[in-house]
């Protein structure tokens, strides 16, 4: 949750980077960067897409979700 789309997008990119690093740290012999791979990122506004992702945690800016739990779904 955020007061601005820009702040939410930036925090989402931070979470994505940490999650991808976590996944590769635990499942691979090499490091991988979400940011360096230039993955797409956006704030989803489509209600059906949001409903499909309802199992994902909602966090505030600065709050990191449990990466181990997210990794189970990756």
PDB file of N, CA, C and O in Angstrom:
ATOM      1  N   UNK A   1       0.847  -1.162   0.000  1.00  0.00           N
ATOM      2  CA  UNK A   1       0.000   0.000   0.000  1.00  0.00           C
ATOM      3  C   UNK A   1       0.901   1.237   0.000  1.00  0.00           C
ATOM      4  O   UNK A   1       1.885   1.289   0.700  1.00  0.00           O
ATOM      5  N   UNK A   2       0.489   2.195  -0.799  1.00  0.00           N
ATOM      6  CA  UNK A   2       1.297   3.400  -0.945  1.00  0.00           C
ATOM      7  C   UNK A   2       0.414   4.593  -1.278  1.00  0.00           C
ATOM      8  O   UNK A   2      -0.666   4.432  -1.839  1.00  0.00           O
ATOM      9  N   UNK A   3       0.929   5.763  -0.962  1.00  0.00           N
ATOM     10  CA  UNK A   3       0.219   6.988  -1.309  1.00  0.00           C
ATOM     11  C   UNK A   3       0.426   7.376  -2.769  1.00  0.00           C
ATOM     12  O   UNK A   3      -0.319   8.183  -3.302  1.00  0.00           O
ATOM     13  N   UNK A   4       1.445   6.799  -3.416  1.00  0.00           N
ATOM     14  CA  UNK A   4       1.701   7.160  -4.809  1.00  0.00           C
ATOM     15  C   UNK A   4       2.080   5.927  -5.635  1.00  0.00           C
ATOM     16  O   UNK A   4       2.698   4.997  -5.125  1.00  0.00           O
ATOM     17  N   UNK A   5       1.693   5.959  -6.887  1.00  0.00           N
ATOM     18  CA  UNK A   5       2.047   4.871  -7.797  1.00  0.00           C
ATOM     19  C   UNK A   5       3.557   4.766  -7.960  1.00  0.00           C
ATOM     20  O   UNK A   5       4.100   3.660  -8.033  1.00  0.00           O
ATOM     21  N   UNK A   6       4.235   5.903  -8.009  1.00  0.00           N
ATOM     22  CA  UNK A   6       5.689   5.894  -8.214  1.00  0.00           C
ATOM     23  C   UNK A   6       6.402   5.193  -7.056  1.00  0.00           C
ATOM     24  O   UNK A   6       7.303   4.382  -7.271  1.00  0.00           O
ATOM     25  N   UNK A   7       6.003   5.500  -5.837  1.00  0.00           N
ATOM     26  CA  UNK A   7       6.626   4.875  -4.668  1.00  0.00           C
ATOM     27  C   UNK A   7       6.323   3.378  -4.640  1.00  0.00           C
ATOM     28  O   UNK A   7       7.195   2.567  -4.326  1.00  0.00           O
ATOM     29  N   UNK A   8       5.096   3.022  -4.975  1.00  0.00           N
ATOM     30  CA  UNK A   8       4.720   1.602  -5.005  1.00  0.00           C
ATOM     31  C   UNK A   8       5.516   0.850  -6.065  1.00  0.00           C
ATOM     32  O   UNK A   8       5.989  -0.264  -5.827  1.00  0.00           O
ATOM     33  N   UNK A   9       5.691   1.447  -7.213  1.00  0.00           N
ATOM     34  CA  UNK A   9       6.443   0.820  -8.292  1.00  0.00           C
ATOM     35  C   UNK A   9       7.904   0.624  -7.884  1.00  0.00           C
ATOM     36  O   UNK A   9       8.475  -0.459  -8.090  1.00  0.00           O
ATOM     37  N   UNK A  10       8.494   1.623  -7.280  1.00  0.00           N
ATOM     38  CA  UNK A  10       9.893   1.513  -6.846  1.00  0.00           C
ATOM     39  C   UNK A  10      10.056   0.437  -5.773  1.00  0.00           C
ATOM     40  O   UNK A  10      11.000  -0.337  -5.797  1.00  0.00           O
ATOM     41  N   UNK A  11       9.117   0.394  -4.815  1.00  0.00           N
ATOM     42  CA  UNK A  11       9.215  -0.623  -3.768  1.00  0.00           C
ATOM     43  C   UNK A  11       8.968  -2.012  -4.360  1.00  0.00           C
ATOM     44  O   UNK A  11       9.625  -2.981  -3.990  1.00  0.00           O
ATOM     45  N   UNK A  12       8.066  -2.122  -5.314  1.00  0.00           N
ATOM     46  CA  UNK A  12       7.834  -3.402  -5.989  1.00  0.00           C
ATOM     47  C   UNK A  12       9.076  -3.896  -6.706  1.00  0.00           C
ATOM     48  O   UNK A  12       9.374  -5.098  -6.697  1.00  0.00           O
ATOM     49  N   UNK A  13       9.821  -2.993  -7.313  1.00  0.00           N
ATOM     50  CA  UNK A  13      11.064  -3.379  -7.984  1.00  0.00           C
ATOM     51  C   UNK A  13      12.103  -3.863  -6.967  1.00  0.00           C
ATOM     52  O   UNK A  13      12.837  -4.817  -7.231  1.00  0.00           O
ATOM     53  N   UNK A  14      12.130  -3.244  -5.810  1.00  0.00           N
ATOM     54  CA  UNK A  14      13.041  -3.690  -4.751  1.00  0.00           C
ATOM     55  C   UNK A  14      12.688  -5.095  -4.296  1.00  0.00           C
ATOM     56  O   UNK A  14      13.563  -5.957  -4.149  1.00  0.00           O
ATOM     57  N   UNK A  15      11.407  -5.343  -4.088  1.00  0.00           N
ATOM     58  CA  UNK A  15      10.960  -6.682  -3.678  1.00  0.00           C
ATOM     59  C   UNK A  15      11.293  -7.707  -4.766  1.00  0.00           C
ATOM     60  O   UNK A  15      11.803  -8.791  -4.468  1.00  0.00           O
ATOM     61  N   UNK A  16      11.020  -7.368  -6.015  1.00  0.00           N
ATOM     62  CA  UNK A  16      11.302  -8.295  -7.120  1.00  0.00           C
ATOM     63  C   UNK A  16      12.784  -8.631  -7.188  1.00  0.00           C
ATOM     64  O   UNK A  16      13.156  -9.796  -7.365  1.00  0.00           O
ATOM     65  N   UNK A  17      13.635  -7.645  -7.032  1.00  0.00           N
ATOM     66  CA  UNK A  17      15.086  -7.879  -7.057  1.00  0.00           C
ATOM     67  C   UNK A  17      15.500  -8.822  -5.939  1.00  0.00           C
ATOM     68  O   UNK A  17      16.251  -9.774  -6.155  1.00  0.00           O
ATOM     69  N   UNK A  18      14.984  -8.582  -4.754  1.00  0.00           N
ATOM     70  CA  UNK A  18      15.345  -9.447  -3.612  1.00  0.00           C
ATOM     71  C   UNK A  18      14.794 -10.852  -3.776  1.00  0.00           C
ATOM     72  O   UNK A  18      15.463 -11.828  -3.440  1.00  0.00           O
ATOM     73  N   UNK A  19      13.587 -10.981  -4.308  1.00  0.00           N
ATOM     74  CA  UNK A  19      13.009 -12.308  -4.512  1.00  0.00           C
ATOM     75  C   UNK A  19      13.807 -13.096  -5.550  1.00  0.00           C
ATOM     76  O   UNK A  19      14.140 -14.268  -5.323  1.00  0.00           O
ATOM     77  N   UNK A  20      14.130 -12.488  -6.662  1.00  0.00           N
ATOM     78  CA  UNK A  20      14.902 -13.191  -7.696  1.00  0.00           C
ATOM     79  C   UNK A  20      16.285 -13.560  -7.162  1.00  0.00           C
ATOM     80  O   UNK A  20      16.757 -14.683  -7.375  1.00  0.00           O
ATOM     81  N   UNK A  21      16.917 -12.664  -6.444  1.00  0.00           N
ATOM     82  CA  UNK A  21      18.218 -12.983  -5.839  1.00  0.00           C
ATOM     83  C   UNK A  21      18.087 -14.156  -4.873  1.00  0.00           C
ATOM     84  O   UNK A  21      18.925 -15.060  -4.860  1.00  0.00           O
ATOM     85  N   UNK A  22      17.039 -14.144  -4.069  1.00  0.00           N
ATOM     86  CA  UNK A  22      16.778 -15.226  -3.125  1.00  0.00           C
ATOM     87  C   UNK A  22      16.592 -16.549  -3.855  1.00  0.00           C
ATOM     88  O   UNK A  22      17.170 -17.565  -3.480  1.00  0.00           O
ATOM     89  N   UNK A  23      15.797 -16.548  -4.911  1.00  0.00           N
ATOM     90  CA  UNK A  23      15.549 -17.778  -5.662  1.00  0.00           C
ATOM     91  C   UNK A  23      16.835 -18.354  -6.248  1.00  0.00           C
ATOM     92  O   UNK A  23      17.098 -19.551  -6.143  1.00  0.00           O
ATOM     93  N   UNK A  24      17.638 -17.499  -6.866  1.00  0.00           N
ATOM     94  CA  UNK A  24      18.869 -17.984  -7.474  1.00  0.00           C
ATOM     95  C   UNK A  24      19.914 -18.370  -6.437  1.00  0.00           C
ATOM     96  O   UNK A  24      20.696 -19.287  -6.658  1.00  0.00           O
ATOM     97  N   UNK A  25      19.901 -17.701  -5.312  1.00  0.00           N
ATOM     98  CA  UNK A  25      20.825 -18.040  -4.230  1.00  0.00           C
ATOM     99  C   UNK A  25      20.545 -19.453  -3.716  1.00  0.00           C
ATOM    100  O   UNK A  25      21.455 -20.194  -3.398  1.00  0.00           O
ATOM    101  N   UNK A  26      19.272 -19.824  -3.664  1.00  0.00           N
ATOM    102  CA  UNK A  26      18.893 -21.118  -3.111  1.00  0.00           C
ATOM    103  C   UNK A  26      18.764 -22.220  -4.147  1.00  0.00           C
ATOM    104  O   UNK A  26      18.716 -23.398  -3.789  1.00  0.00           O
ATOM    105  N   UNK A  27      18.678 -21.886  -5.423  1.00  0.00           N
ATOM    106  CA  UNK A  27      18.418 -22.899  -6.446  1.00  0.00           C
ATOM    107  C   UNK A  27      19.458 -22.953  -7.562  1.00  0.00           C
ATOM    108  O   UNK A  27      19.309 -23.737  -8.483  1.00  0.00           O
ATOM    109  N   UNK A  28      20.485 -22.131  -7.494  1.00  0.00           N
ATOM    110  CA  UNK A  28      21.414 -22.049  -8.615  1.00  0.00           C
ATOM    111  C   UNK A  28      22.828 -21.801  -8.117  1.00  0.00           C
ATOM    112  O   UNK A  28      23.045 -21.419  -6.974  1.00  0.00           O
ATOM    113  N   UNK A  29      23.774 -22.018  -9.014  1.00  0.00           N
ATOM    114  CA  UNK A  29      25.178 -21.789  -8.688  1.00  0.00           C
ATOM    115  C   UNK A  29      25.639 -20.382  -9.066  1.00  0.00           C
ATOM    116  O   UNK A  29      26.790 -20.037  -8.872  1.00  0.00           O
ATOM    117  N   UNK A  30      24.769 -19.591  -9.643  1.00  0.00           N
ATOM    118  CA  UNK A  30      25.178 -18.255 -10.059  1.00  0.00           C
ATOM    119  C   UNK A  30      24.149 -17.217  -9.623  1.00  0.00           C
ATOM    120  O   UNK A  30      22.995 -17.523  -9.419  1.00  0.00           O
ATOM    121  N   UNK A  31      24.632 -15.995  -9.496  1.00  0.00           N
ATOM    122  CA  UNK A  31      23.759 -14.888  -9.101  1.00  0.00           C
ATOM    123  C   UNK A  31      22.996 -14.389 -10.324  1.00  0.00           C
ATOM    124  O   UNK A  31      23.449 -14.515 -11.451  1.00  0.00           O
ATOM    125  N   UNK A  32      21.836 -13.841 -10.080  1.00  0.00           N
ATOM    126  CA  UNK A  32      21.001 -13.313 -11.151  1.00  0.00           C
ATOM    127  C   UNK A  32      20.325 -12.058 -10.638  1.00  0.00           C
ATOM    128  O   UNK A  32      19.900 -12.009  -9.488  1.00  0.00           O
ATOM    129  N   UNK A  33      20.218 -11.072 -11.477  1.00  0.00           N
ATOM    130  CA  UNK A  33      19.615  -9.808 -11.078  1.00  0.00           C
ATOM    131  C   UNK A  33      18.358  -9.530 -11.896  1.00  0.00           C
ATOM    132  O   UNK A  33      18.413  -9.488 -13.128  1.00  0.00           O
ATOM    133  N   UNK A  34      17.252  -9.326 -11.224  1.00  0.00           N
ATOM    134  CA  UNK A  34      15.997  -8.960 -11.875  1.00  0.00           C
ATOM    135  C   UNK A  34      16.159  -7.623 -12.585  1.00  0.00           C
ATOM    136  O   UNK A  34      15.731  -7.446 -13.716  1.00  0.00           O
ATOM    137  N   UNK A  35      16.818  -6.681 -11.931  1.00  0.00           N
ATOM    138  CA  UNK A  35      16.990  -5.342 -12.501  1.00  0.00           C
ATOM    139  C   UNK A  35      17.886  -5.378 -13.738  1.00  0.00           C
ATOM    140  O   UNK A  35      17.577  -4.756 -14.755  1.00  0.00           O
ATOM    141  N   UNK A  36      18.992  -6.098 -13.654  1.00  0.00           N
ATOM    142  CA  UNK A  36      19.911  -6.168 -14.792  1.00  0.00           C
ATOM    143  C   UNK A  36      19.288  -6.882 -15.987  1.00  0.00           C
ATOM    144  O   UNK A  36      19.649  -6.600 -17.128  1.00  0.00           O
ATOM    145  N   UNK A  37      18.360  -7.804 -15.730  1.00  0.00           N
ATOM    146  CA  UNK A  37      17.682  -8.523 -16.815  1.00  0.00           C
ATOM    147  C   UNK A  37      16.600  -7.664 -17.463  1.00  0.00           C
ATOM    148  O   UNK A  37      16.031  -8.036 -18.479  1.00  0.00           O
ATOM    149  N   UNK A  38      16.317  -6.524 -16.846  1.00  0.00           N
ATOM    150  CA  UNK A  38      15.371  -5.534 -17.370  1.00  0.00           C
ATOM    151  C   UNK A  38      13.960  -6.116 -17.567  1.00  0.00           C
ATOM    152  O   UNK A  38      13.320  -5.917 -18.584  1.00  0.00           O
ATOM    153  N   UNK A  39      13.491  -6.828 -16.544  1.00  0.00           N
ATOM    154  CA  UNK A  39      12.132  -7.350 -16.583  1.00  0.00           C
ATOM    155  C   UNK A  39      11.126  -6.204 -16.619  1.00  0.00           C
ATOM    156  O   UNK A  39      11.396  -5.112 -16.134  1.00  0.00           O
ATOM    157  N   UNK A  40       9.970  -6.473 -17.163  1.00  0.00           N
ATOM    158  CA  UNK A  40       8.900  -5.476 -17.195  1.00  0.00           C
ATOM    159  C   UNK A  40       8.353  -5.272 -15.781  1.00  0.00           C
ATOM    160  O   UNK A  40       8.406  -6.174 -14.946  1.00  0.00           O
ATOM    161  N   UNK A  41       7.829  -4.092 -15.537  1.00  0.00           N
ATOM    162  CA  UNK A  41       7.212  -3.799 -14.242  1.00  0.00           C
ATOM    163  C   UNK A  41       6.123  -2.753 -14.449  1.00  0.00           C
ATOM    164  O   UNK A  41       6.259  -1.858 -15.281  1.00  0.00           O
ATOM    165  N   UNK A  42       5.034  -2.921 -13.731  1.00  0.00           N
ATOM    166  CA  UNK A  42       3.905  -2.005 -13.838  1.00  0.00           C
ATOM    167  C   UNK A  42       3.006  -2.201 -12.631  1.00  0.00           C
ATOM    168  O   UNK A  42       3.145  -3.153 -11.874  1.00  0.00           O
ATOM    169  N   UNK A  43       2.091  -1.295 -12.462  1.00  0.00           N
ATOM    170  CA  UNK A  43       1.063  -1.427 -11.431  1.00  0.00           C
ATOM    171  C   UNK A  43      -0.187  -1.931 -12.124  1.00  0.00           C
ATOM    172  O   UNK A  43      -0.716  -1.283 -13.026  1.00  0.00           O
ATOM    173  N   UNK A  44      -0.632  -3.082 -11.709  1.00  0.00           N
ATOM    174  CA  UNK A  44      -1.810  -3.709 -12.339  1.00  0.00           C
ATOM    175  C   UNK A  44      -3.078  -3.021 -11.873  1.00  0.00           C
ATOM    176  O   UNK A  44      -3.278  -2.800 -10.681  1.00  0.00           O
ATOM    177  N   UNK A  45      -3.923  -2.688 -12.808  1.00  0.00           N
ATOM    178  CA  UNK A  45      -5.197  -2.028 -12.479  1.00  0.00           C
ATOM    179  C   UNK A  45      -6.411  -2.845 -12.930  1.00  0.00           C
ATOM    180  O   UNK A  45      -7.529  -2.531 -12.565  1.00  0.00           O
ATOM    181  N   UNK A  46      -6.165  -3.891 -13.710  1.00  0.00           N
ATOM    182  CA  UNK A  46      -7.246  -4.737 -14.221  1.00  0.00           C
ATOM    183  C   UNK A  46      -7.806  -5.601 -13.084  1.00  0.00           C
ATOM    184  O   UNK A  46      -7.073  -6.401 -12.496  1.00  0.00           O
ATOM    185  N   UNK A  47      -9.083  -5.458 -12.747  1.00  0.00           N
ATOM    186  CA  UNK A  47      -9.669  -6.208 -11.632  1.00  0.00           C
ATOM    187  C   UNK A  47      -9.524  -7.721 -11.758  1.00  0.00           C
ATOM    188  O   UNK A  47      -9.282  -8.403 -10.760  1.00  0.00           O
ATOM    189  N   UNK A  48      -9.637  -8.283 -12.952  1.00  0.00           N
ATOM    190  CA  UNK A  48      -9.513  -9.735 -13.083  1.00  0.00           C
ATOM    191  C   UNK A  48      -8.083 -10.200 -12.827  1.00  0.00           C
ATOM    192  O   UNK A  48      -7.862 -11.256 -12.231  1.00  0.00           O
ATOM    193  N   UNK A  49      -7.105  -9.419 -13.239  1.00  0.00           N
ATOM    194  CA  UNK A  49      -5.713  -9.756 -12.957  1.00  0.00           C
ATOM    195  C   UNK A  49      -5.425  -9.639 -11.463  1.00  0.00           C
ATOM    196  O   UNK A  49      -4.710 -10.468 -10.888  1.00  0.00           O
ATOM    197  N   UNK A  50      -5.981  -8.621 -10.846  1.00  0.00           N
ATOM    198  CA  UNK A  50      -5.797  -8.453  -9.404  1.00  0.00           C
ATOM    199  C   UNK A  50      -6.433  -9.603  -8.633  1.00  0.00           C
ATOM    200  O   UNK A  50      -5.858 -10.095  -7.660  1.00  0.00           O
ATOM    201  N   UNK A  51      -7.582 -10.055  -9.064  1.00  0.00           N
ATOM    202  CA  UNK A  51      -8.256 -11.171  -8.399  1.00  0.00           C
ATOM    203  C   UNK A  51      -7.422 -12.447  -8.514  1.00  0.00           C
ATOM    204  O   UNK A  51      -7.341 -13.230  -7.569  1.00  0.00           O
ATOM    205  N   UNK A  52      -6.767 -12.642  -9.671  1.00  0.00           N
ATOM    206  CA  UNK A  52      -5.947 -13.831  -9.880  1.00  0.00           C
ATOM    207  C   UNK A  52      -4.701 -13.824  -8.990  1.00  0.00           C
ATOM    208  O   UNK A  52      -4.133 -14.878  -8.720  1.00  0.00           O
ATOM    209  N   UNK A  53      -4.293 -12.663  -8.545  1.00  0.00           N
ATOM    210  CA  UNK A  53      -3.111 -12.544  -7.696  1.00  0.00           C
ATOM    211  C   UNK A  53      -3.470 -12.300  -6.238  1.00  0.00           C
ATOM    212  O   UNK A  53      -2.628 -11.882  -5.444  1.00  0.00           O
ATOM    213  N   UNK A  54      -4.697 -12.591  -5.860  1.00  0.00           N
ATOM    214  CA  UNK A  54      -5.161 -12.269  -4.508  1.00  0.00           C
ATOM    215  C   UNK A  54      -4.422 -13.047  -3.414  1.00  0.00           C
ATOM    216  O   UNK A  54      -4.467 -12.655  -2.251  1.00  0.00           O
ATOM    217  N   UNK A  55      -3.730 -14.114  -3.765  1.00  0.00           N
ATOM    218  CA  UNK A  55      -2.977 -14.903  -2.782  1.00  0.00           C
ATOM    219  C   UNK A  55      -1.657 -14.222  -2.394  1.00  0.00           C
ATOM    220  O   UNK A  55      -1.028 -14.586  -1.397  1.00  0.00           O
ATOM    221  N   UNK A  56      -1.230 -13.229  -3.171  1.00  0.00           N
ATOM    222  CA  UNK A  56       0.023 -12.546  -2.875  1.00  0.00           C
ATOM    223  C   UNK A  56      -0.162 -11.591  -1.696  1.00  0.00           C
ATOM    224  O   UNK A  56      -1.225 -10.997  -1.537  1.00  0.00           O
ATOM    225  N   UNK A  57       0.880 -11.435  -0.882  1.00  0.00           N
ATOM    226  CA  UNK A  57       0.748 -10.542   0.272  1.00  0.00           C
ATOM    227  C   UNK A  57       0.680  -9.074  -0.152  1.00  0.00           C
ATOM    228  O   UNK A  57       1.236  -8.683  -1.174  1.00  0.00           O
ATOM    229  N   UNK A  58      -0.013  -8.295   0.635  1.00  0.00           N
ATOM    230  CA  UNK A  58      -0.052  -6.844   0.461  1.00  0.00           C
ATOM    231  C   UNK A  58       0.878  -6.269   1.523  1.00  0.00           C
ATOM    232  O   UNK A  58       0.756  -6.600   2.701  1.00  0.00           O
ATOM    233  N   UNK A  59       1.816  -5.434   1.083  1.00  0.00           N
ATOM    234  CA  UNK A  59       2.772  -4.835   2.008  1.00  0.00           C
ATOM    235  C   UNK A  59       2.763  -3.329   1.836  1.00  0.00           C
ATOM    236  O   UNK A  59       2.301  -2.812   0.824  1.00  0.00           O
ATOM    237  N   UNK A  60       3.281  -2.646   2.828  1.00  0.00           N
ATOM    238  CA  UNK A  60       3.441  -1.200   2.736  1.00  0.00           C
ATOM    239  C   UNK A  60       4.869  -0.896   2.273  1.00  0.00           C
ATOM    240  O   UNK A  60       5.736  -1.775   2.291  1.00  0.00           O
ATOM    241  N   UNK A  61       5.101   0.335   1.869  1.00  0.00           N
ATOM    242  CA  UNK A  61       6.442   0.750   1.467  1.00  0.00           C
ATOM    243  C   UNK A  61       7.392   0.513   2.638  1.00  0.00           C
ATOM    244  O   UNK A  61       7.116   0.914   3.765  1.00  0.00           O
ATOM    245  N   UNK A  62       8.484  -0.182   2.371  1.00  0.00           N
ATOM    246  CA  UNK A  62       9.469  -0.492   3.404  1.00  0.00           C
ATOM    247  C   UNK A  62       9.258  -1.838   4.065  1.00  0.00           C
ATOM    248  O   UNK A  62      10.137  -2.324   4.774  1.00  0.00           O
ATOM    249  N   UNK A  63       8.115  -2.458   3.850  1.00  0.00           N
ATOM    250  CA  UNK A  63       7.822  -3.768   4.437  1.00  0.00           C
ATOM    251  C   UNK A  63       8.163  -4.852   3.418  1.00  0.00           C
ATOM    252  O   UNK A  63       7.677  -4.831   2.286  1.00  0.00           O
ATOM    253  N   UNK A  64       9.021  -5.794   3.824  1.00  0.00           N
ATOM    254  CA  UNK A  64       9.421  -6.877   2.934  1.00  0.00           C
ATOM    255  C   UNK A  64       8.571  -8.112   3.241  1.00  0.00           C
ATOM    256  O   UNK A  64       8.477  -8.533   4.386  1.00  0.00           O
ATOM    257  N   UNK A  65       7.943  -8.692   2.201  1.00  0.00           N
ATOM    258  CA  UNK A  65       7.191  -9.930   2.443  1.00  0.00           C
ATOM    259  C   UNK A  65       8.157 -11.079   2.737  1.00  0.00           C
ATOM    260  O   UNK A  65       9.358 -10.977   2.484  1.00  0.00           O
ATOM    261  N   UNK A  66       7.628 -12.156   3.261  1.00  0.00           N
ATOM    262  CA  UNK A  66       8.429 -13.341   3.535  1.00  0.00           C
ATOM    263  C   UNK A  66       8.850 -13.978   2.215  1.00  0.00           C
ATOM    264  O   UNK A  66       8.027 -14.557   1.506  1.00  0.00           O
ATOM    265  N   UNK A  67      10.123 -13.860   1.871  1.00  0.00           N
ATOM    266  CA  UNK A  67      10.608 -14.355   0.581  1.00  0.00           C
ATOM    267  C   UNK A  67      10.507 -15.869   0.468  1.00  0.00           C
ATOM    268  O   UNK A  67      10.257 -16.395  -0.612  1.00  0.00           O
ATOM    269  N   UNK A  68      10.672 -16.580   1.568  1.00  0.00           N
ATOM    270  CA  UNK A  68      10.561 -18.029   1.522  1.00  0.00           C
ATOM    271  C   UNK A  68       9.154 -18.459   1.115  1.00  0.00           C
ATOM    272  O   UNK A  68       8.975 -19.401   0.336  1.00  0.00           O
ATOM    273  N   UNK A  69       8.154 -17.765   1.610  1.00  0.00           N
ATOM    274  CA  UNK A  69       6.764 -18.075   1.236  1.00  0.00           C
ATOM    275  C   UNK A  69       6.523 -17.741  -0.230  1.00  0.00           C
ATOM    276  O   UNK A  69       5.918 -18.528  -0.961  1.00  0.00           O
ATOM    277  N   UNK A  70       7.001 -16.586  -0.674  1.00  0.00           N
ATOM    278  CA  UNK A  70       6.843 -16.224  -2.083  1.00  0.00           C
ATOM    279  C   UNK A  70       7.580 -17.205  -3.002  1.00  0.00           C
ATOM    280  O   UNK A  70       7.107 -17.540  -4.075  1.00  0.00           O
ATOM    281  N   UNK A  71       8.725 -17.692  -2.548  1.00  0.00           N
ATOM    282  CA  UNK A  71       9.529 -18.626  -3.346  1.00  0.00           C
ATOM    283  C   UNK A  71       8.781 -19.940  -3.566  1.00  0.00           C
ATOM    284  O   UNK A  71       8.952 -20.588  -4.607  1.00  0.00           O
ATOM    285  N   UNK A  72       7.952 -20.322  -2.619  1.00  0.00           N
ATOM    286  CA  UNK A  72       7.179 -21.564  -2.773  1.00  0.00           C
ATOM    287  C   UNK A  72       6.239 -21.491  -3.962  1.00  0.00           C
ATOM    288  O   UNK A  72       5.952 -22.491  -4.595  1.00  0.00           O
ATOM    289  N   UNK A  73       5.766 -20.285  -4.282  1.00  0.00           N
ATOM    290  CA  UNK A  73       4.830 -20.097  -5.384  1.00  0.00           C
ATOM    291  C   UNK A  73       5.529 -19.784  -6.711  1.00  0.00           C
ATOM    292  O   UNK A  73       4.887 -19.759  -7.747  1.00  0.00           O
ATOM    293  N   UNK A  74       6.833 -19.541  -6.660  1.00  0.00           N
ATOM    294  CA  UNK A  74       7.573 -19.151  -7.870  1.00  0.00           C
ATOM    295  C   UNK A  74       7.813 -20.335  -8.792  1.00  0.00           C
ATOM    296  O   UNK A  74       7.785 -21.458  -8.450  1.00  0.00           O
TER     297      UNK A  74
END
